Amino acid sequence: MQDYTGIETPFYLYDMGLLERTLSAANESAAAHGYHLHYAIKANHEREILSRINAHGIGADCVSGGELSTALYAGFSPGTTVFAGVGKSDEEIVYALENNIYCLNCESVEELEVIAGLARQMGKVARVALRVNPGVDAHTHHHITTGLEENKFGIQPAQLQKALDICAASESIRFMGLHFHIGSQITGPGPFLALCDRVNQLWREFRIQEYGGRMLNLGGGLGINYADPDGDPVPDFESFFAIFAQNLRLPGAVSVHFELGRSLVGQCGTLITKVLYVKEGVNKTFVITDAGMTELLRPALYQAVHKIENLASKSPARCYDVVGPACESTDVFASQVSLPATTRGDLLAIRSAGAYGQSMSLRYNQRRQAQAYFNREEITSPENVSAELFLPDFV
Ligand code: LLP
């Protein structure tokens, strides 16, 4: 086992070799179809990770002024940066326009009017894509579904004509095309096939080409294998992009964009935590760790299951509830999970924590922000960590 002496737990550990392989695979598969990639910064905004992603020529996808400034600071070009979100403030819209980003993904008729007004005042022409809520079920956890009528995201098809008319009438708007995102952690082709059908239909029905639409952004959503991160470290980007290449039928030349988050960074991150106590309950035994929902919120918020490994023990397995220290009953990483017999001081690896782990961390209970460590070499599995770990200068 890697010697972590002197490294304060909990901490995030990033396998930069795996990140590199994942980025190369995504880029190669996208390039085969001429597709453009943007990275959804919300998944992980660590500077070291952003700089690797930027170095691969992938653009940025932001959902707040803060993410936009982080992206620009990390070196992403405004010309490949997109900005979505149902609640963009005037200040954020002005900031995006000042920086001449590639495209604002507009989520309502009301927002479109505000963008048009602000751009006019600034003497600018805002490049805008209309985010449409396609009514396609992503068949994922209901908290990470975004493309259904009851979700707050996007413009309902019933309002799309009105939005297109505003674009056509406004000299301060340049209509780029349509944007979609149906949900996250999608693990089968079905929802993406349904999205293709819906896009084909909407593109024709609303004569998007005649309004000058030449850009289609399909969002993110490709899932990762939480159950077997070592067996499946790099998502199958080839099959993912092939679905769109085979099923999109758009008239004329349209540039196709994706905003991938989880699939690019999910598997390269691990949360390392120390066991504080092994406590006997009435019917179960609790492993209490020094990381909790404050460092990885996904299990508490979505009942997400992350693979847990004991890095210190090879003793015969026992059944545990692995829980964090927060004063919340939902602060549970896993219920009734089998782990080698565990004792105080053991280090546990909570896998697949690269996406929506560190970026969703909380200061609740006045917790300290856990630090991120990176490995220059490939780690492949946390048990295998051999190369020197480093904290970048800017931490
Ligand atoms: N584009 C838009 C407009 C999005 O809303 C999202 C994610 C993405 C792209 C990136 O999706 P991805 O490729 O990562 O699936 N915190 C949740 C996930 C929330 C996703 C929000 N939107 C989780 O931990 O599962």
XYZ file of C-alpha atoms and ligand atoms in Angstrom:
420
model
C 0.000 0.000 0.000
C 1.129 3.543 -0.702
C 2.566 5.298 2.315
C 0.225 8.156 3.049
C 2.061 9.198 6.204
C 1.879 12.910 6.642
C -1.085 13.307 4.327
C -4.083 14.498 6.246
C -7.232 12.488 5.624
C -9.711 12.660 4.073
C -8.302 13.634 0.704
C -9.134 13.306 -2.956
C -6.661 11.309 -4.996
C -6.581 11.780 -8.757
C -5.098 9.328 -11.210
C -3.821 11.667 -13.906
C -2.752 8.799 -16.167
C -6.315 7.536 -16.264
C -7.576 11.050 -16.858
C -5.212 11.363 -19.826
C -6.360 8.050 -21.283
C -9.997 9.007 -20.840
C -9.552 12.397 -22.492
C -7.684 10.874 -25.418
C -10.354 8.223 -25.898
C -13.150 10.805 -25.808
C -11.345 13.103 -28.230
C -10.505 10.324 -30.683
C -14.046 8.981 -30.732
C -15.557 12.451 -31.140
C -13.086 13.440 -33.849
C -14.072 10.403 -35.910
C -17.436 12.115 -36.435
C -16.251 15.728 -36.401
C -18.021 16.325 -33.069
C -17.001 19.151 -30.717
C -16.477 18.544 -26.998
C -17.010 20.814 -24.013
C -16.255 19.800 -20.445
C -19.008 20.369 -17.869
C -16.969 22.164 -15.226
C -19.548 21.446 -12.543
C -18.301 17.859 -12.430
C -14.900 18.897 -11.075
C -13.271 22.306 -11.110
C -9.843 21.454 -9.684
C -7.298 23.588 -11.520
C -4.915 20.712 -12.266
C -7.759 18.749 -13.849
C -9.020 21.747 -15.794
C -5.583 22.428 -17.204
C -5.259 18.816 -18.464
C -8.683 18.995 -20.074
C -7.882 22.343 -21.651
C -4.598 20.924 -22.958
C -6.629 18.312 -24.867
C -8.397 21.090 -26.745
C -11.781 20.455 -25.109
C -13.947 23.558 -24.580
C -15.733 24.549 -21.360
C -19.373 24.226 -20.348
C -20.326 26.504 -17.441
C -23.464 27.073 -15.410
C -22.542 30.144 -13.379
C -20.429 33.267 -13.540
C -18.104 31.616 -11.030
C -17.564 28.619 -13.312
C -17.094 30.938 -16.250
C -14.387 32.893 -14.483
C -12.747 29.646 -13.301
C -12.763 28.346 -16.886
C -11.282 31.521 -18.343
C -8.696 31.725 -15.570
C -7.700 28.110 -16.253
C -7.023 29.056 -19.860
C -10.115 27.809 -21.694
C -10.779 29.909 -24.755
C -13.948 32.031 -24.647
C -14.443 30.928 -28.257
C -15.113 27.333 -27.155
C -17.001 28.151 -23.948
C -20.745 27.683 -23.504
C -22.929 28.858 -20.647
C -26.220 27.213 -19.575
C -28.452 27.539 -16.498
C -32.092 28.386 -15.792
C -31.244 31.326 -13.547
C -28.533 33.426 -15.108
C -28.334 36.803 -13.366
C -27.951 40.039 -15.343
C -24.424 40.295 -14.008
C -23.562 36.810 -15.280
C -25.045 37.503 -18.720
C -23.086 40.753 -18.982
C -19.904 38.935 -17.929
C -20.460 36.275 -20.624
C -21.102 38.940 -23.268
C -18.073 40.984 -22.223
C -15.950 37.884 -22.707
C -17.485 37.045 -26.096
C -18.092 33.410 -25.244
C -19.097 31.010 -28.006
C -22.708 30.567 -26.971
C -25.245 31.226 -24.227
C -27.633 28.297 -23.875
C -30.861 30.112 -23.158
C -33.465 28.312 -21.038
C -36.612 30.468 -21.322
C -38.375 33.105 -23.396
C -38.081 35.413 -20.387
C -34.299 34.965 -20.255
C -34.039 35.485 -24.026
C -35.640 38.901 -23.701
C -33.209 39.864 -20.934
C -30.202 38.678 -22.990
C -31.446 40.649 -26.024
C -31.901 43.792 -23.904
C -28.516 43.567 -22.191
C -26.695 42.837 -25.456
C -28.426 45.810 -27.097
C -27.351 48.109 -24.246
C -23.783 46.862 -24.612
C -23.781 47.246 -28.385
C -23.151 43.514 -28.746
C -24.700 40.619 -30.614
C -25.244 37.670 -28.273
C -24.731 34.211 -29.740
C -27.603 32.145 -28.361
C -28.748 28.528 -28.559
C -32.224 27.672 -27.335
C -32.243 24.866 -24.793
C -35.303 22.769 -25.478
C -36.920 20.481 -22.964
C -37.581 17.504 -25.224
C -39.790 15.406 -22.936
C -37.406 12.452 -23.168
C -37.037 10.210 -20.120
C -33.376 9.578 -19.254
C -34.306 6.556 -17.075
C -31.837 7.612 -14.425
C -32.307 8.723 -10.809
C -35.200 11.217 -10.727
C -32.991 13.825 -9.073
C -30.663 13.886 -12.085
C -33.331 13.774 -14.811
C -33.663 17.073 -16.636
C -35.541 16.489 -19.886
C -39.101 15.938 -18.644
C -42.031 18.339 -18.659
C -41.982 18.651 -14.883
C -38.308 19.649 -14.835
C -37.398 23.325 -14.685
C -34.876 23.085 -17.513
C -35.200 24.320 -21.078
C -37.913 25.830 -23.219
C -41.022 23.728 -23.695
C -41.680 22.924 -27.377
C -44.958 24.886 -27.063
C -42.896 28.040 -26.463
C -40.190 27.359 -29.015
C -41.854 29.230 -31.893
C -42.153 32.319 -29.743
C -38.462 32.089 -28.846
C -37.472 31.654 -32.498
C -39.548 34.695 -33.452
C -37.789 36.790 -30.791
C -34.403 35.631 -32.146
C -35.426 36.487 -35.712
C -36.696 39.920 -34.700
C -33.809 40.922 -32.451
C -30.703 42.469 -33.941
C -28.798 41.832 -30.739
C -29.301 38.044 -30.914
C -27.560 35.671 -33.252
C -29.428 32.385 -33.223
C -26.957 29.485 -33.239
C -29.190 26.427 -32.925
C -30.652 24.091 -30.300
C -29.332 22.734 -27.025
C -30.523 19.644 -25.128
C -29.522 17.781 -21.986
C -31.832 15.030 -20.751
C -30.070 13.880 -17.594
C -26.968 12.350 -16.131
C -25.545 8.869 -15.433
C -27.347 7.332 -18.413
C -26.081 3.795 -18.839
C -27.964 2.416 -21.845
C -28.512 3.602 -25.419
C -32.320 3.926 -25.141
C -32.576 7.526 -23.873
C -29.970 8.741 -26.387
C -31.825 7.017 -29.238
C -35.051 8.671 -28.095
C -33.236 12.008 -27.946
C -32.022 11.605 -31.552
C -35.580 10.943 -32.748
C -36.905 13.956 -30.887
C -34.124 16.233 -32.176
C -34.731 15.093 -35.772
C -38.406 15.826 -35.380
C -38.060 19.225 -33.665
C -35.367 20.398 -36.090
C -37.747 19.838 -39.012
C -40.980 20.886 -37.348
C -39.532 24.258 -36.298
C -37.498 24.747 -39.503
C -34.376 25.407 -37.439
C -32.207 25.593 -40.568
C -34.346 28.419 -41.973
C -33.817 30.421 -38.781
C -30.068 30.126 -39.330
C -29.523 27.254 -36.852
C -26.284 25.459 -37.694
C -25.307 24.174 -34.247
C -26.697 21.324 -32.180
C -25.554 20.801 -28.595
C -26.671 17.497 -27.079
C -25.426 18.079 -23.527
C -23.824 15.325 -21.477
C -25.230 12.350 -19.629
C -22.997 9.410 -20.484
C -22.724 7.269 -17.347
C -19.804 5.439 -15.756
C -19.539 2.020 -14.122
C -19.691 2.666 -10.367
C -19.870 -1.059 -9.575
C -16.634 -1.965 -11.366
C -14.320 1.030 -11.797
C -11.252 -1.163 -12.448
C -13.024 -3.362 -15.001
C -14.457 -0.344 -16.792
C -12.172 2.632 -16.199
C -12.785 4.404 -19.526
C -16.371 4.833 -20.737
C -17.290 3.526 -24.169
C -17.198 6.834 -26.022
C -17.060 5.100 -29.375
C -20.477 3.483 -28.976
C -21.877 6.653 -27.431
C -20.961 8.895 -30.367
C -21.914 6.176 -32.871
C -25.510 6.357 -31.590
C -25.710 9.982 -32.683
C -23.768 9.482 -35.908
C -26.169 6.731 -36.925
C -29.412 8.279 -35.788
C -29.269 12.037 -36.226
C -30.815 13.121 -39.503
C -30.394 16.834 -39.916
C -30.743 18.745 -43.140
C -27.583 20.557 -44.219
C -24.343 21.070 -42.332
C -24.766 21.215 -38.577
C -21.899 21.297 -36.076
C -22.623 18.850 -33.274
C -21.437 19.546 -29.721
C -21.461 17.581 -26.456
C -20.956 18.668 -22.859
C -19.423 15.724 -21.032
C -18.840 15.873 -17.300
C -18.946 12.622 -15.361
C -17.678 10.416 -18.180
C -14.452 12.458 -18.451
C -13.484 12.724 -14.783
C -15.601 10.279 -12.745
C -13.300 7.274 -12.665
C -10.008 9.128 -12.128
C -10.925 10.297 -8.612
C -10.928 8.420 -5.309
C -11.791 9.689 -1.871
C -9.338 8.341 0.712
C -10.640 8.286 4.252
C -9.482 6.904 7.600
C -11.582 4.712 9.857
C -12.142 6.506 13.158
C -14.236 3.905 14.943
C -15.738 0.498 14.400
C -18.839 0.658 16.527
C -21.135 -2.205 17.430
C -24.811 -1.373 16.971
C -27.766 -3.583 17.899
C -28.117 -5.382 14.578
C -25.210 -3.987 12.633
C -21.660 -2.797 12.875
C -20.831 0.770 11.863
C -17.562 1.757 10.280
C -17.268 5.463 11.040
C -14.941 7.289 8.673
C -13.369 10.730 8.786
C -14.966 11.582 5.412
C -18.679 12.011 5.108
C -21.382 13.562 3.012
C -19.433 16.813 3.210
C -16.718 15.303 0.994
C -18.950 13.058 -1.147
C -22.593 14.039 -1.154
C -23.835 11.649 -3.823
C -24.798 8.688 -1.577
C -26.738 10.953 0.813
C -28.419 12.938 -1.943
C -29.149 10.303 -4.603
C -28.601 7.003 -2.770
C -25.656 6.608 -5.129
C -23.524 3.516 -4.609
C -19.740 3.927 -4.783
C -17.408 0.961 -4.503
C -15.523 0.940 -1.197
C -12.212 -0.832 -0.623
C -10.208 -1.310 2.544
C -6.610 -0.524 1.596
C -5.144 -1.866 4.830
C -6.883 -5.156 5.523
C -7.063 -8.479 3.727
C -8.837 -10.247 6.606
C -11.989 -12.269 5.879
C -14.987 -10.170 4.985
C -17.604 -8.854 7.381
C -20.746 -6.858 6.869
C -20.765 -3.140 7.752
C -22.601 0.125 7.409
C -20.000 2.684 6.375
C -20.993 6.096 7.677
C -19.517 9.571 7.941
C -19.191 11.854 10.963
C -21.805 14.494 10.005
C -24.774 15.127 12.248
C -27.212 13.768 9.677
C -28.759 10.308 9.496
C -28.362 10.356 5.710
C -24.588 10.565 6.092
C -24.171 6.959 4.970
C -21.744 5.791 2.271
C -22.987 2.209 2.172
C -25.420 -0.017 4.046
C -24.719 -3.664 4.687
C -21.617 -3.778 2.555
C -19.032 -6.520 2.692
C -15.473 -5.405 3.546
C -12.415 -7.180 4.945
C -12.511 -7.035 8.751
C -11.913 -3.388 9.457
C -10.277 -1.678 12.399
C -9.563 1.833 13.615
C -6.909 3.530 11.509
C -7.535 1.556 8.309
C -7.667 3.585 5.114
C -10.677 3.147 2.863
C -10.859 4.114 -0.806
C -14.218 5.335 -2.006
C -14.027 4.949 -5.748
C -15.390 6.820 -8.766
C -15.430 10.086 -6.830
C -13.891 12.240 -9.558
C -17.186 13.685 -10.744
C -19.509 15.579 -8.424
C -17.381 14.650 -5.406
C -15.011 17.490 -4.625
C -17.101 19.971 -6.602
C -20.156 19.299 -4.419
C -18.263 19.335 -1.140
C -19.822 21.241 1.733
C -18.604 23.272 4.661
C -21.487 21.949 6.766
C -20.536 21.308 10.401
C -17.651 23.724 9.779
C -15.705 21.007 8.026
C -12.341 21.816 6.515
C -12.081 21.533 2.732
C -10.337 18.240 1.942
C -7.279 18.614 -0.250
C -6.682 17.117 -3.659
C -3.558 15.121 -4.507
C -2.489 14.079 -7.959
C -0.270 11.414 -9.304
C 2.060 12.075 -12.177
C 2.036 8.395 -13.099
C -0.782 6.074 -13.769
C -2.355 4.679 -10.619
C -4.794 2.166 -12.184
C -6.118 1.274 -8.744
C -5.593 3.006 -5.396
C -3.952 -0.144 -4.034
C -1.355 0.274 -6.704
C -0.278 3.765 -5.968
C 3.455 3.800 -6.307
C 4.511 7.078 -7.825
C 5.060 10.269 -5.917
C 1.963 12.237 -5.051
C 1.969 15.959 -5.369
C -0.050 18.934 -4.379
C 0.065 21.597 -7.071
C 1.590 24.952 -6.177
C -1.644 26.856 -6.274
C -3.381 24.796 -3.548
N -24.790 19.821 -19.658
C -25.764 20.244 -18.849
C -26.661 21.292 -19.322
C -25.902 19.693 -17.570
O -26.877 20.127 -16.775
C -25.012 18.683 -17.142
C -25.126 18.092 -15.806
C -24.006 18.269 -18.029
C -23.933 18.850 -19.281
C -22.997 17.211 -17.659
O -23.623 15.985 -17.490
P -22.777 14.639 -17.242
O -22.020 14.355 -18.510
O -21.884 14.843 -16.081
O -23.833 13.627 -17.010
N -24.641 15.951 -9.191
C -25.242 14.891 -9.959
C -25.212 15.142 -11.428
C -25.831 16.459 -11.830
C -25.711 16.716 -13.305
C -26.144 18.091 -13.621
N -26.018 18.454 -14.980
C -24.566 13.576 -9.584
O -23.664 13.569 -8.751
O -24.955 12.517 -10.072
